[in-house]
């Protein structure tokens, strides 16, 4: 069997299981309704949770964990929206949802630009010009640097951009990538950050500087202070920092850690879905999965059957895992950590 035949067989069997599930529970067919309901309930619970912290009823750490969980769900909704799963016929609702979900996760890139990078990811997953995955540390050797920069798209991005652009140029030379597409990819990877992602990251850096300075002062009592205008900004932005940014740092770290280790990169045959991903659901990843809505459990399934909502994918995952196992898709290949996420050998 060729990999195309295997993939088409996997696709057929998983799609059939989705069909069965929807025949059993016809209510699942109302996709727009479910998308909107999940969106509104998440927003409401984030609001209540944040209010309870603001009024002193709820400790900050609990509020941060709960918000990070719901932002993880909103991330799944954004991914579904990117694939036009909700309100395709009602563009205003569709784009409003996309916008609000972005603003609640401002450390991520512009979703309309991400849509282009994500489609590219599906088409060229695991190649050296899979910008979406390269942008979240996939393919780098594991080190303290990779760990610290896992969640960071701005300073982390600056560290990654040179080798990414070099590889993109090389891919054009090798005839694997068209020059105009290479130009677009480079453009998207920079414009996607402007201005929301950069502003949100600058606030995080300011918060980190202030924390480090406090730590330094308690150890050495130097009396060093941040300039007044910066402490004013920090004070003014305190609700945003606690309610939105800190939960998103946690969520983004968890998602980037899981996604960059479940996708293979660098030596994946173009278009070979069998080699693109693994299922990553080993027990110790559980605390990380909680904040990216168990991405590692189901993303491999999504590579085969793209046009399905995240909740149906989760509900039908048992059968899908059976199918993936049967066709030799890897489960918990931890060797990926020592191979810099190559499918076969260390680079
Ligand atoms: Zn993927
Ligand atoms: Zn996708």
CSV table of C-alpha atoms and ligand atoms in Angstrom, one decimal:
chain,number,residue,atom,x,y,z
A,1,UNK,CA,0.0,0.0,0.0
A,2,UNK,CA,1.3,3.5,-0.9
A,3,UNK,CA,1.2,6.2,1.8
A,4,UNK,CA,-1.6,7.9,-0.3
A,5,UNK,CA,-3.7,4.7,-0.2
A,6,UNK,CA,-3.1,4.3,3.5
A,7,UNK,CA,-4.0,8.0,4.2
A,8,UNK,CA,-7.2,7.7,2.2
A,9,UNK,CA,-8.2,4.6,4.0
A,10,UNK,CA,-7.5,6.3,7.4
A,11,UNK,CA,-9.6,9.3,6.2
A,12,UNK,CA,-12.5,7.1,5.1
A,13,UNK,CA,-12.6,5.1,8.4
A,14,UNK,CA,-12.4,8.2,10.6
A,15,UNK,CA,-15.0,10.1,8.6
A,16,UNK,CA,-17.3,7.1,8.8
A,17,UNK,CA,-17.0,7.1,12.6
A,18,UNK,CA,-17.9,10.8,12.6
A,19,UNK,CA,-20.9,10.1,10.5
A,20,UNK,CA,-22.1,7.3,12.9
A,21,UNK,CA,-21.6,9.6,15.9
A,22,UNK,CA,-23.7,12.3,14.2
A,23,UNK,CA,-26.4,9.9,13.2
A,24,UNK,CA,-26.6,8.7,16.8
A,25,UNK,CA,-26.6,12.3,18.2
A,26,UNK,CA,-28.2,14.5,15.4
A,27,UNK,CA,-27.9,17.5,17.7
A,28,UNK,CA,-24.1,17.5,16.8
A,29,UNK,CA,-25.0,18.5,13.3
A,30,UNK,CA,-25.8,22.1,14.4
A,31,UNK,CA,-22.2,23.2,14.1
A,32,UNK,CA,-22.8,27.0,14.2
A,33,UNK,CA,-24.9,26.6,17.3
A,34,UNK,CA,-22.2,24.6,19.1
A,35,UNK,CA,-19.4,26.9,18.1
A,36,UNK,CA,-21.3,30.0,19.3
A,37,UNK,CA,-22.4,28.3,22.5
A,38,UNK,CA,-18.9,27.1,23.4
A,39,UNK,CA,-17.6,30.7,22.6
A,40,UNK,CA,-20.2,32.5,24.7
A,41,UNK,CA,-20.0,30.0,27.7
A,42,UNK,CA,-16.2,30.3,27.7
A,43,UNK,CA,-16.4,34.1,27.6
A,44,UNK,CA,-19.0,34.1,30.4
A,45,UNK,CA,-16.9,31.8,32.6
A,46,UNK,CA,-13.7,33.8,32.0
A,47,UNK,CA,-15.7,37.0,33.0
A,48,UNK,CA,-17.1,35.5,36.2
A,49,UNK,CA,-13.7,33.9,37.1
A,50,UNK,CA,-11.9,37.2,36.6
A,51,UNK,CA,-14.5,39.1,38.5
A,52,UNK,CA,-14.2,36.8,41.5
A,53,UNK,CA,-10.4,37.5,41.5
A,54,UNK,CA,-10.9,41.2,41.1
A,55,UNK,CA,-13.2,41.4,44.1
A,56,UNK,CA,-10.8,39.3,46.2
A,57,UNK,CA,-13.0,36.2,46.6
A,58,UNK,CA,-10.7,34.1,44.4
A,59,UNK,CA,-6.9,33.8,44.6
A,60,UNK,CA,-4.9,34.9,41.6
A,61,UNK,CA,-3.3,31.5,41.0
A,62,UNK,CA,-6.8,29.9,40.7
A,63,UNK,CA,-8.1,32.6,38.4
A,64,UNK,CA,-5.0,32.2,36.2
A,65,UNK,CA,-5.4,28.4,35.9
A,66,UNK,CA,-9.1,28.6,35.1
A,67,UNK,CA,-8.6,31.4,32.5
A,68,UNK,CA,-5.7,29.5,30.9
A,69,UNK,CA,-8.0,26.4,30.5
A,70,UNK,CA,-10.8,28.4,28.8
A,71,UNK,CA,-8.3,30.3,26.6
A,72,UNK,CA,-7.2,26.8,25.5
A,73,UNK,CA,-10.7,26.1,24.4
A,74,UNK,CA,-10.9,29.4,22.6
A,75,UNK,CA,-7.7,28.5,20.8
A,76,UNK,CA,-9.4,25.3,19.5
A,77,UNK,CA,-12.3,27.5,18.4
A,78,UNK,CA,-9.9,29.8,16.5
A,79,UNK,CA,-8.4,26.8,14.7
A,80,UNK,CA,-11.9,25.6,13.7
A,81,UNK,CA,-12.7,29.2,12.5
A,82,UNK,CA,-9.5,29.2,10.5
A,83,UNK,CA,-10.9,26.1,8.7
A,84,UNK,CA,-14.2,27.9,8.3
A,85,UNK,CA,-16.1,25.5,10.6
A,86,UNK,CA,-18.5,28.1,11.9
A,87,UNK,CA,-20.7,30.9,10.3
A,88,UNK,CA,-19.3,30.5,6.8
A,89,UNK,CA,-22.5,32.1,5.5
A,90,UNK,CA,-22.5,34.8,8.2
A,91,UNK,CA,-19.2,36.5,7.7
A,92,UNK,CA,-19.8,39.2,10.3
A,93,UNK,CA,-20.4,36.7,13.1
A,94,UNK,CA,-17.4,34.6,11.9
A,95,UNK,CA,-15.0,37.6,11.8
A,96,UNK,CA,-16.3,39.0,15.1
A,97,UNK,CA,-15.6,35.7,16.9
A,98,UNK,CA,-12.2,35.5,15.3
A,99,UNK,CA,-11.4,39.0,16.4
A,100,UNK,CA,-12.6,38.6,20.0
A,101,UNK,CA,-10.7,35.3,20.4
A,102,UNK,CA,-7.6,36.9,19.2
A,103,UNK,CA,-7.9,39.8,21.6
A,104,UNK,CA,-8.3,37.4,24.5
A,105,UNK,CA,-5.1,35.6,23.3
A,106,UNK,CA,-3.0,38.6,22.3
A,107,UNK,CA,0.3,36.8,22.4
A,108,UNK,CA,-0.7,34.9,19.3
A,109,UNK,CA,-0.4,36.1,15.7
A,110,UNK,CA,-3.1,37.9,13.7
A,111,UNK,CA,-5.6,35.0,13.0
A,112,UNK,CA,-6.3,36.2,9.4
A,113,UNK,CA,-2.6,35.9,8.7
A,114,UNK,CA,-2.3,32.7,10.7
A,115,UNK,CA,-5.0,31.3,8.3
A,116,UNK,CA,-2.5,31.5,5.4
A,117,UNK,CA,0.3,30.0,7.5
A,118,UNK,CA,-1.9,27.3,8.8
A,119,UNK,CA,-3.1,26.3,5.3
A,120,UNK,CA,0.5,26.2,4.3
A,121,UNK,CA,1.2,24.0,7.3
A,122,UNK,CA,-1.4,21.5,6.1
A,123,UNK,CA,-0.1,21.5,2.6
A,124,UNK,CA,3.6,21.4,3.4
A,125,UNK,CA,3.6,20.0,7.0
A,126,UNK,CA,7.0,18.9,8.2
A,127,UNK,CA,9.0,20.6,5.4
A,128,UNK,CA,11.7,23.2,6.2
A,129,UNK,CA,9.3,26.0,5.1
A,130,UNK,CA,6.5,24.9,7.4
A,131,UNK,CA,6.6,28.4,9.0
A,132,UNK,CA,3.8,27.8,11.5
A,133,UNK,CA,5.7,24.9,13.2
A,134,UNK,CA,9.2,26.4,12.8
A,135,UNK,CA,7.8,29.5,14.5
A,136,UNK,CA,7.1,27.6,17.8
A,137,UNK,CA,10.6,25.9,18.1
A,138,UNK,CA,9.8,22.8,16.2
A,139,UNK,CA,13.0,21.3,14.7
A,140,UNK,CA,15.4,22.9,17.1
A,141,UNK,CA,17.7,20.8,19.3
A,142,UNK,CA,16.3,20.5,22.9
A,143,UNK,CA,18.1,22.9,25.2
A,144,UNK,CA,17.5,25.4,28.0
A,145,UNK,CA,17.2,28.0,25.3
A,146,UNK,CA,14.5,26.1,23.5
A,147,UNK,CA,12.6,25.6,26.8
A,148,UNK,CA,12.8,29.3,27.8
A,149,UNK,CA,11.8,30.6,24.4
A,150,UNK,CA,9.0,28.0,23.7
A,151,UNK,CA,6.2,30.4,24.4
A,152,UNK,CA,7.9,33.5,23.0
A,153,UNK,CA,7.1,34.6,19.5
A,154,UNK,CA,8.9,37.9,19.6
A,155,UNK,CA,12.4,37.5,21.1
A,156,UNK,CA,12.1,33.8,20.5
A,157,UNK,CA,11.1,34.7,16.9
A,158,UNK,CA,14.2,36.9,16.5
A,159,UNK,CA,16.4,34.0,17.5
A,160,UNK,CA,14.6,31.7,15.0
A,161,UNK,CA,14.1,34.0,12.0
A,162,UNK,CA,17.6,33.8,10.6
A,163,UNK,CA,17.8,30.1,10.2
A,164,UNK,CA,14.1,30.0,9.0
A,165,UNK,CA,14.7,32.5,6.3
A,166,UNK,CA,18.0,30.8,5.3
A,167,UNK,CA,16.2,27.5,4.9
A,168,UNK,CA,13.3,29.1,3.0
A,169,UNK,CA,15.9,30.6,0.5
A,170,UNK,CA,17.6,27.2,0.2
A,171,UNK,CA,14.2,25.5,-0.4
A,172,UNK,CA,13.6,28.0,-3.3
A,173,UNK,CA,17.1,27.1,-4.7
A,174,UNK,CA,16.3,23.4,-4.4
A,175,UNK,CA,13.1,23.9,-6.4
A,176,UNK,CA,10.9,22.8,-3.5
A,177,UNK,CA,9.3,26.3,-3.0
A,178,UNK,CA,8.1,28.9,-5.5
A,179,UNK,CA,9.8,32.3,-5.1
A,180,UNK,CA,6.5,34.3,-4.8
A,181,UNK,CA,5.3,31.9,-2.1
A,182,UNK,CA,8.6,32.2,-0.2
A,183,UNK,CA,8.2,36.0,-0.3
A,184,UNK,CA,4.7,35.7,1.1
A,185,UNK,CA,5.8,33.3,3.9
A,186,UNK,CA,8.5,35.7,5.0
A,187,UNK,CA,6.2,38.6,4.9
A,188,UNK,CA,3.4,36.8,6.9
A,189,UNK,CA,5.9,35.7,9.6
A,190,UNK,CA,6.7,39.3,10.3
A,191,UNK,CA,3.4,41.2,9.6
A,192,UNK,CA,1.5,38.6,11.7
A,193,UNK,CA,3.1,40.0,14.8
A,194,UNK,CA,2.2,43.7,14.1
A,195,UNK,CA,1.0,45.3,16.3
A,196,UNK,CA,-1.0,43.2,18.9
A,197,UNK,CA,1.5,40.4,19.4
A,198,UNK,CA,4.4,42.7,19.8
A,199,UNK,CA,2.6,45.0,22.3
A,200,UNK,CA,1.5,42.0,24.3
A,201,UNK,CA,5.0,40.6,24.4
A,202,UNK,CA,6.5,44.0,25.4
A,203,UNK,CA,4.1,44.1,28.4
A,204,UNK,CA,5.2,40.6,29.4
A,205,UNK,CA,8.9,41.6,29.1
A,206,UNK,CA,8.1,44.7,31.3
A,207,UNK,CA,6.5,42.5,33.9
A,208,UNK,CA,9.5,40.1,33.9
A,209,UNK,CA,11.9,42.9,34.2
A,210,UNK,CA,10.0,44.3,37.2
A,211,UNK,CA,9.9,40.8,38.9
A,212,UNK,CA,13.7,40.2,38.3
A,213,UNK,CA,14.5,43.7,39.6
A,214,UNK,CA,12.5,43.0,42.8
A,215,UNK,CA,14.2,39.7,43.2
A,216,UNK,CA,17.6,41.3,42.7
A,217,UNK,CA,16.8,44.1,45.2
A,218,UNK,CA,15.7,41.6,47.9
A,219,UNK,CA,19.1,39.8,47.5
A,220,UNK,CA,21.4,42.7,47.1
A,221,UNK,CA,19.4,45.7,48.3
A,222,UNK,CA,20.6,48.0,45.5
A,223,UNK,CA,17.5,50.1,45.5
A,224,UNK,CA,17.4,50.0,41.6
A,225,UNK,CA,14.0,50.9,40.2
A,226,UNK,CA,12.3,50.9,36.9
A,227,UNK,CA,11.6,54.4,35.4
A,228,UNK,CA,8.4,55.8,36.8
A,229,UNK,CA,6.6,55.8,33.4
A,230,UNK,CA,7.2,52.1,33.1
A,231,UNK,CA,5.9,51.3,36.6
A,232,UNK,CA,2.8,53.5,35.8
A,233,UNK,CA,2.2,51.4,32.7
A,234,UNK,CA,2.5,48.2,34.7
A,235,UNK,CA,0.1,49.5,37.4
A,236,UNK,CA,-2.4,50.7,34.8
A,237,UNK,CA,-2.2,47.3,32.9
A,238,UNK,CA,-2.4,45.1,36.0
A,239,UNK,CA,-5.9,43.7,35.2
A,240,UNK,CA,-4.9,42.9,31.6
A,241,UNK,CA,-1.6,41.3,32.8
A,242,UNK,CA,-3.3,39.1,35.4
A,243,UNK,CA,-6.6,38.2,33.6
A,244,UNK,CA,-5.2,37.8,30.0
A,245,UNK,CA,-1.4,37.8,29.7
A,246,UNK,CA,-0.3,35.5,32.5
A,247,UNK,CA,-2.9,32.8,31.7
A,248,UNK,CA,-1.9,33.1,28.0
A,249,UNK,CA,1.8,32.6,28.8
A,250,UNK,CA,1.0,29.4,30.5
A,251,UNK,CA,-1.4,28.3,27.7
A,252,UNK,CA,1.0,29.2,25.0
A,253,UNK,CA,3.9,27.4,26.6
A,254,UNK,CA,1.8,24.2,26.9
A,255,UNK,CA,0.5,24.4,23.4
A,256,UNK,CA,3.8,25.1,21.8
A,257,UNK,CA,5.5,22.4,23.8
A,258,UNK,CA,3.0,19.8,22.8
A,259,UNK,CA,2.6,20.8,19.1
A,260,UNK,CA,6.3,21.2,18.4
A,261,UNK,CA,6.9,17.7,19.7
A,262,UNK,CA,4.0,16.0,18.0
A,263,UNK,CA,4.7,17.3,14.5
A,264,UNK,CA,7.8,15.9,12.7
A,265,UNK,CA,9.9,18.3,10.7
A,266,UNK,CA,12.8,18.5,8.3
A,267,UNK,CA,12.8,15.0,6.8
A,268,UNK,CA,9.1,14.5,6.2
A,269,UNK,CA,8.2,13.5,2.7
A,270,UNK,CA,6.1,16.3,1.2
A,271,UNK,CA,2.4,15.3,1.3
A,272,UNK,CA,3.0,12.1,3.3
A,273,UNK,CA,0.5,12.6,6.1
A,274,UNK,CA,1.6,9.3,7.8
A,275,UNK,CA,5.0,10.9,8.6
A,276,UNK,CA,3.6,14.3,9.6
A,277,UNK,CA,2.5,13.7,13.2
A,278,UNK,CA,2.3,11.4,16.1
A,279,UNK,CA,-0.2,11.0,18.9
A,280,UNK,CA,1.3,12.5,22.1
A,281,UNK,CA,-0.7,11.5,25.1
A,282,UNK,CA,1.8,10.0,27.5
A,283,UNK,CA,0.7,10.5,31.2
A,284,UNK,CA,3.3,13.2,32.2
A,285,UNK,CA,2.0,15.5,29.5
A,286,UNK,CA,-1.4,15.6,31.1
A,287,UNK,CA,-0.8,18.9,33.1
A,288,UNK,CA,0.3,20.5,29.8
A,289,UNK,CA,-2.6,19.1,27.8
A,290,UNK,CA,-5.2,20.6,30.2
A,291,UNK,CA,-4.2,24.1,29.0
A,292,UNK,CA,-4.3,23.3,25.3
A,293,UNK,CA,-7.5,21.3,25.4
A,294,UNK,CA,-5.7,18.0,25.0
A,295,UNK,CA,-4.1,19.0,21.7
A,296,UNK,CA,-1.7,16.1,21.8
A,297,UNK,CA,-4.5,13.5,21.9
A,298,UNK,CA,-6.3,14.6,18.7
A,299,UNK,CA,-4.2,16.8,16.4
A,300,UNK,CA,-2.8,13.8,14.5
A,301,UNK,CA,-6.4,12.9,13.7
A,302,UNK,CA,-7.0,16.4,12.3
A,303,UNK,CA,-4.2,16.0,9.8
A,304,UNK,CA,-6.2,13.2,8.2
A,305,UNK,CA,-9.7,14.6,8.5
A,306,UNK,CA,-9.3,18.4,8.4
A,307,UNK,CA,-12.8,19.5,8.1
A,308,UNK,CA,-14.3,18.5,11.5
A,309,UNK,CA,-14.9,20.5,14.7
A,310,UNK,CA,-12.6,20.0,17.7
A,311,UNK,CA,-15.4,18.6,19.9
A,312,UNK,CA,-16.5,15.9,17.5
A,313,UNK,CA,-12.8,15.0,17.1
A,314,UNK,CA,-12.6,14.6,20.8
A,315,UNK,CA,-15.8,12.6,21.2
A,316,UNK,CA,-14.8,10.2,18.4
A,317,UNK,CA,-11.1,9.9,19.3
A,318,UNK,CA,-11.2,6.4,20.6
A,319,UNK,CA,-12.2,4.9,17.3
A,320,UNK,CA,-9.8,7.3,15.4
A,321,UNK,CA,-6.9,6.2,17.6
A,322,UNK,CA,-7.6,2.5,16.8
A,323,UNK,CA,-7.5,3.4,13.1
A,324,UNK,CA,-4.3,5.3,13.5
A,325,UNK,CA,-2.6,2.5,15.4
A,326,UNK,CA,-3.8,0.0,12.8
A,327,UNK,CA,-2.0,1.9,10.1
A,328,UNK,CA,1.2,2.4,12.0
A,329,UNK,CA,0.9,6.1,13.1
A,330,UNK,CA,3.3,6.5,16.0
A,331,UNK,CA,2.0,7.0,19.6
A,332,UNK,CA,4.3,8.7,22.2
A,333,UNK,CA,7.5,8.5,20.2
A,334,UNK,CA,9.6,10.2,22.8
A,335,UNK,CA,12.7,9.8,20.6
A,336,UNK,CA,11.5,12.9,18.9
A,337,UNK,CA,13.1,14.9,21.8
A,338,UNK,CA,16.6,13.7,21.0
A,339,UNK,CA,16.1,13.8,17.2
A,340,UNK,CA,15.2,17.5,17.1
A,341,UNK,CA,11.7,16.4,15.9
A,342,UNK,CA,13.0,14.6,12.8
A,343,UNK,CA,10.9,11.7,11.7
A,344,UNK,CA,13.8,9.3,11.1
A,345,UNK,CA,17.3,10.3,12.2
A,346,UNK,CA,19.0,13.0,14.1
A,347,UNK,CA,19.9,15.9,11.7
B,1,LIG,ZN1,-0.7,20.3,12.4
B,2,LIG,ZN1,-5.7,22.7,10.9
